[in-house]
GROMACS .gro file of C-alpha atoms in nm:
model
  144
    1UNK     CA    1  16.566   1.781  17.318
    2UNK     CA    2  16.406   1.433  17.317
    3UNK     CA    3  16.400   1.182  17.032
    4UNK     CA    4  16.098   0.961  16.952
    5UNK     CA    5  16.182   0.630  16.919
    6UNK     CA    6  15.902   0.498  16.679
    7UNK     CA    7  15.896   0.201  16.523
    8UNK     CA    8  15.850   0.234  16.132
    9UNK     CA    9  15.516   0.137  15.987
   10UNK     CA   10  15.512  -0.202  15.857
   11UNK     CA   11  15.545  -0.177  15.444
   12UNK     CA   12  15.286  -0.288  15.249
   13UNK     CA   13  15.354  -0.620  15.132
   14UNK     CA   14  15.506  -0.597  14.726
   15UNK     CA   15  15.266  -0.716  14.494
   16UNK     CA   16  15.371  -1.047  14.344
   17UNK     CA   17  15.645  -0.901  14.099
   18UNK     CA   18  15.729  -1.255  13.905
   19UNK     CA   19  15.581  -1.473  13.656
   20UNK     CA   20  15.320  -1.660  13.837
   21UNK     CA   21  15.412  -2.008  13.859
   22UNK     CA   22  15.161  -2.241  14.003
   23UNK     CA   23  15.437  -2.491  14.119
   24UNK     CA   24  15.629  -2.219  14.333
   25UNK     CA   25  15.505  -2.227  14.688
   26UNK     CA   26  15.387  -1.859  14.727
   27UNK     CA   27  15.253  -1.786  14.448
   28UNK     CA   28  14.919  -1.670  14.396
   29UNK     CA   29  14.810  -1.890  14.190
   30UNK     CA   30  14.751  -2.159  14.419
   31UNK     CA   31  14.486  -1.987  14.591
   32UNK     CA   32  14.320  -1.902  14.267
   33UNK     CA   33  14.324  -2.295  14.203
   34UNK     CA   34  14.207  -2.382  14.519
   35UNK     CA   35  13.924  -2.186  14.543
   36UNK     CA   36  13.810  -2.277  14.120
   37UNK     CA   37  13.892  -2.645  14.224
   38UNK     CA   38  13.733  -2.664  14.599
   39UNK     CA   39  13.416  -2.917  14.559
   40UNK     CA   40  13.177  -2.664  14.630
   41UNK     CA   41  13.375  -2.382  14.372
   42UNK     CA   42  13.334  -2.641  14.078
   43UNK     CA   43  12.991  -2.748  14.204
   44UNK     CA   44  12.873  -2.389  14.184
   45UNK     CA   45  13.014  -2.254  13.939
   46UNK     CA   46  12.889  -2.527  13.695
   47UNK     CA   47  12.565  -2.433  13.798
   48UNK     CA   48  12.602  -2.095  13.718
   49UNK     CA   49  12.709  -2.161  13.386
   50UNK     CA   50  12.300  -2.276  13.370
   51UNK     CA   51  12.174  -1.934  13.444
   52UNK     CA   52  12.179  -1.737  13.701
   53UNK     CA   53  11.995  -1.839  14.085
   54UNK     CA   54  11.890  -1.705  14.355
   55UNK     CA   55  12.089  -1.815  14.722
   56UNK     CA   56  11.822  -2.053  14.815
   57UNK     CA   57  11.777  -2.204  14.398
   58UNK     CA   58  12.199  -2.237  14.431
   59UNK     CA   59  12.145  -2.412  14.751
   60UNK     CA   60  11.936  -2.673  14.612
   61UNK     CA   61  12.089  -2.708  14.246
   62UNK     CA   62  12.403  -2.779  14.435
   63UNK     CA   63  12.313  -3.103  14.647
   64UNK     CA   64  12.485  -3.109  15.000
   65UNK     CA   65  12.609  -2.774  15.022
   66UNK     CA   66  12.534  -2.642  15.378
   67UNK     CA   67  12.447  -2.305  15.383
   68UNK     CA   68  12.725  -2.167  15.534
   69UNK     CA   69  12.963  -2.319  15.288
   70UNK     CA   70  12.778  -2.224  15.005
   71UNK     CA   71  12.745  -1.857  15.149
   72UNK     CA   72  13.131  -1.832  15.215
   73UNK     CA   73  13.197  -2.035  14.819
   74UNK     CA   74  13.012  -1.750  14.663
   75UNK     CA   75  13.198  -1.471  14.916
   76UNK     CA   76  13.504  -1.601  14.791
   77UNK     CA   77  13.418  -1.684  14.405
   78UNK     CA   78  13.285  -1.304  14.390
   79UNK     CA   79  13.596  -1.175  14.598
   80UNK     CA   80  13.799  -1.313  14.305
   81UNK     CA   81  13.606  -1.192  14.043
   82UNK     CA   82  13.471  -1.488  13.935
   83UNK     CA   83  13.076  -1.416  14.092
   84UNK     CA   84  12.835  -1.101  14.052
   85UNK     CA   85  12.625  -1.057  14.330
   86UNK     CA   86  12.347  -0.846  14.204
   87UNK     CA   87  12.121  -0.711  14.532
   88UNK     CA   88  11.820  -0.539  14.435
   89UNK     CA   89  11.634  -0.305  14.663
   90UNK     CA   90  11.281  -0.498  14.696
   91UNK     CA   91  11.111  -0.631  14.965
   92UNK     CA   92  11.161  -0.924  15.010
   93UNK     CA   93  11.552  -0.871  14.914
   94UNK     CA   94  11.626  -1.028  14.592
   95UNK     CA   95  12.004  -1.123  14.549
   96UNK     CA   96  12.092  -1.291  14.226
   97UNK     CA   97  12.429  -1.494  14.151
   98UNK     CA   98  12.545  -1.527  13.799
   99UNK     CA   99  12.881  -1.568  13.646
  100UNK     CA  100  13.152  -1.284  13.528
  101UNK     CA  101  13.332  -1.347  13.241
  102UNK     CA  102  13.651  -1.432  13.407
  103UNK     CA  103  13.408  -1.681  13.592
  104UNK     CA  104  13.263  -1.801  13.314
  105UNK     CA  105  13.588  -1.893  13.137
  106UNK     CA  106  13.671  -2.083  13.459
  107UNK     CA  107  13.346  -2.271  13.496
  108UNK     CA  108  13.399  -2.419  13.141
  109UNK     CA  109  13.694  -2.534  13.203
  110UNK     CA  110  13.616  -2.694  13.586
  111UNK     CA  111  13.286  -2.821  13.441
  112UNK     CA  112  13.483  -3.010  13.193
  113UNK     CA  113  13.720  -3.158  13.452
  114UNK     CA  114  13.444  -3.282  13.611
  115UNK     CA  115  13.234  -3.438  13.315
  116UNK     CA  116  13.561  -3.611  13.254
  117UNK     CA  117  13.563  -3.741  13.594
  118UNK     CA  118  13.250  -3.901  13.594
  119UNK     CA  119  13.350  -4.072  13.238
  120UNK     CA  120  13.634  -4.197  13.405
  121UNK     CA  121  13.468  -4.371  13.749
  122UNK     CA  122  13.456  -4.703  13.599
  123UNK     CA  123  13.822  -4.725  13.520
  124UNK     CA  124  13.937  -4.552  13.854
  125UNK     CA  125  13.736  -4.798  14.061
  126UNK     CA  126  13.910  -5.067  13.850
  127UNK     CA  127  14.235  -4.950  13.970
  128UNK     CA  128  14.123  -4.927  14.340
  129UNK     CA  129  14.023  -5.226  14.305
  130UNK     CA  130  14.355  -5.382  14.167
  131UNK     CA  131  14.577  -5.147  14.420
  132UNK     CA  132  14.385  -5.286  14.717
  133UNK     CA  133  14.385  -5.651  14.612
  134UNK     CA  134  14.808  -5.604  14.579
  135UNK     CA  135  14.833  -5.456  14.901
  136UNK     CA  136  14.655  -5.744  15.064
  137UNK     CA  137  14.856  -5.976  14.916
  138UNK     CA  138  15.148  -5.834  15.016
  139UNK     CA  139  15.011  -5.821  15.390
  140UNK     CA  140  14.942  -6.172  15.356
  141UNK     CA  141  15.241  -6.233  15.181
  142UNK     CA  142  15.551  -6.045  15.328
  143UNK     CA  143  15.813  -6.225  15.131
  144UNK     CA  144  15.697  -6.072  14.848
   0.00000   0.00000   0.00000
C-alpha cells in the first residue's frame, strides 16, 4: 500500500481578530489610511463630495491626476467601499463615480484636513523658513 505524501493546503489567512489599532504594524488600518490619505484619495474624494462625475469630469476637477492614477485611486476607493461605480448599458458607455456613505463620512473628514492645510501654509512656510536659516548657521557655524 502506498502513502501520499501531500502537502496540506495553505490555511486561509485569520481575519484580523483584535482591536484595530492604527499604531500596530499589521493592522489594517493602515491601509485604510493610506489609501483615504494618498494625494489623489483626498483629491478625489473631495470632489465627489460635489456631486457625482463622470471618469473624464473627475480627471479634470482633479488637476494633475494622470489617468492611470486616477483610474487605479477610484479601483481602490471603490474596492474599499468608499466609491460606487455605476456603469450603465448605453452607447457610448456611461460610468458614473459618486460617493457611498462610508465614503462620504471619509471625504468630510479628509476634505477638512485639507482646508486646514491650506489655512495653515503661511505659518508652515514660516517655520521652513526659520528651520533652514538654523541649519545654515550651524553649517557655517560648527561650534555651535
Amino acid at each position: 500500500m502506498r502513502v501520499s505524501k501531500r502537502t496540506p493546503e495553505p490555511l486561509a489567512p485569520e481575519p484580523f481578530a483584535r482591536v484595530p489599532d492604527v499604531n500596530q504594524q499589521m493592522c489594517p488600518s493602515r491601509l485604510v489610511l493610506e489609501h483615504v490619505t494618498s494625494r489623489w484619495g483626498v483629491l478625489v474624494l473631495a470632489a465627489l463630495l460635489e456631486r457625482s462625475y463622470r471618469f473624464s469630469e473627475l480627471r479634470r476637477r482633479v488637476g494633475g491626476v494622470s489617468e492611470k492614477m486616477l483610474a487605479q485611486t477610484l479601483q481602490t476607493l471603490e474596492r474599499d467601499g468608499f466609491v460606487d461605480r455605476d456603469a450603465k448599458p448605453v452607447i457610448p458607455p456611461r460610468v458614473d463615480y459618486s460617493l457611498t456613505p462610508l465614503g462620504a463620512e471619509a471625504a468630510r473628514r479628509v476634505w477638512e484636513l485639507a482646508r486646514w492645510s491650506e489655512r495653515q501654509v503661511a505659518a508652515v512656510e514660516e517655520a521652513r523658513e526659520r528651520y533652514d536659516g538654523a541649519r545654515r548657521e550651524r553649517a557655517t557655524n560648527p561650534s555651535q
